[in-house]
Amino acid sequence: MRNESLTPEAIPDSLVGFTPPTSPASSRHADGTLVDKYGRHVTYVRLSITDRCDFRCCYCMAEEMTFLPRAQVLTLEECLRLASTFVDLGVTKLRVTGGEPLVRQNVVWLLERLAVLPGLKELVMTTNGSQLDRFAPALLAAGVKRLNISLDTLRAERFKAITRVGELAKVLRGLDAAQAAGFQRLKLNTVMMRGTNDDEFPEMVEFAVAREIDISFIEEMPLGEIGHGRQSTYISSEEAMAQLAERFVLLPSTESSGGPARYWRIPGSSTRVGFISPHSHNFCDSCNRVRITARGELYPCLGNNDASHLLPLLRAHPTDDRPLRAAIVQSMGIKAKGHDFSNQMNAPQVVRFMSMTGG
């Protein structure tokens, strides 16, 4: 199966002159800052540096994948140019994603340069953990502040079934390595799937508490055609929370990691339990994020197909960032007010895989 995506649209003519509604009082980057037409300030970019992955997770991609030719993927230098331009426009948080970012050759070279961009406050990464036993010390030394590690089960056979090719023991060694390296804030990301891992949520939290790390439970999103509908496997955050409440005291917290998770605290523990709820608690009103795919498409909204092509601009103007900067500012005009996954569970409108968009 091909890793197909709807062809993103170019910026409509009506938005060529789009100017974000901002003022010197509202932003230190008033001239061209990233504020969309609904007044939301974009300060967080998720940058995919590869569509390739060493797992084949069933909710993320098809089992048989055809990945992008390397000529269609951003070079590391282009990734750096993009990130630098976004930071110059007021972005303060950058998350490096994939695919699996640690399968990208020379990834540490890129991270070292991203970490020192003037104005960037947080460089973080999402990983499946498979390569952390090799890379954890180098990531910390490069300037990565936090890691999110995808982990949907603690049972080896189940892990193999979900990832199709992965080994749980390798990921756990990676988690050990990250803690040994000295990362102060680690978080597990667990996609909730009825009939697959819904009997493990309390066990997952106990694991996080014992490790003194955080965990977020994520409602499954209808991205890409994976051979079956998601309606039968969908679990809401409320259902998961009710299950956890039978074993833990969960106290609501106002803490934020700068993303969509809403956190709860367990008394006597340093662990935060988060819920990311794109279905049951749409968080679009406060969205501060955009995504860049590995082939340089800027998606202002995960749940929509509208996008801007940035790779052609990077290559047409190798020494002039002004066209790139203008395109990024103008793309704020196509950021949707919100998404609606509720009617897409069995027939996704966004046909690109999550691995293509960036995890």
Tab-separated table of C-alpha atoms in Angstrom, residues 102-103 130-138 170 174 177:
chain	number	residue	atom	x	y	z
A	102	LEU	CA	15.956	8.565	15.422
A	103	VAL	CA	16.168	6.498	12.245
A	130	SER	CA	13.450	1.754	19.872
A	131	GLN	CA	16.699	3.679	19.391
A	132	LEU	CA	16.961	5.380	22.774
A	133	ASP	CA	19.376	2.848	24.211
A	134	ARG	CA	21.882	4.172	21.636
A	135	PHE	CA	20.907	7.820	21.480
A	136	ALA	CA	19.698	8.955	24.910
A	137	PRO	CA	22.959	10.521	26.193
A	138	ALA	CA	23.601	12.226	22.847
A	170	LYS	CA	14.056	-2.856	23.351
A	174	GLY	CA	15.509	2.741	25.802
A	177	ALA	CA	18.721	4.638	29.041
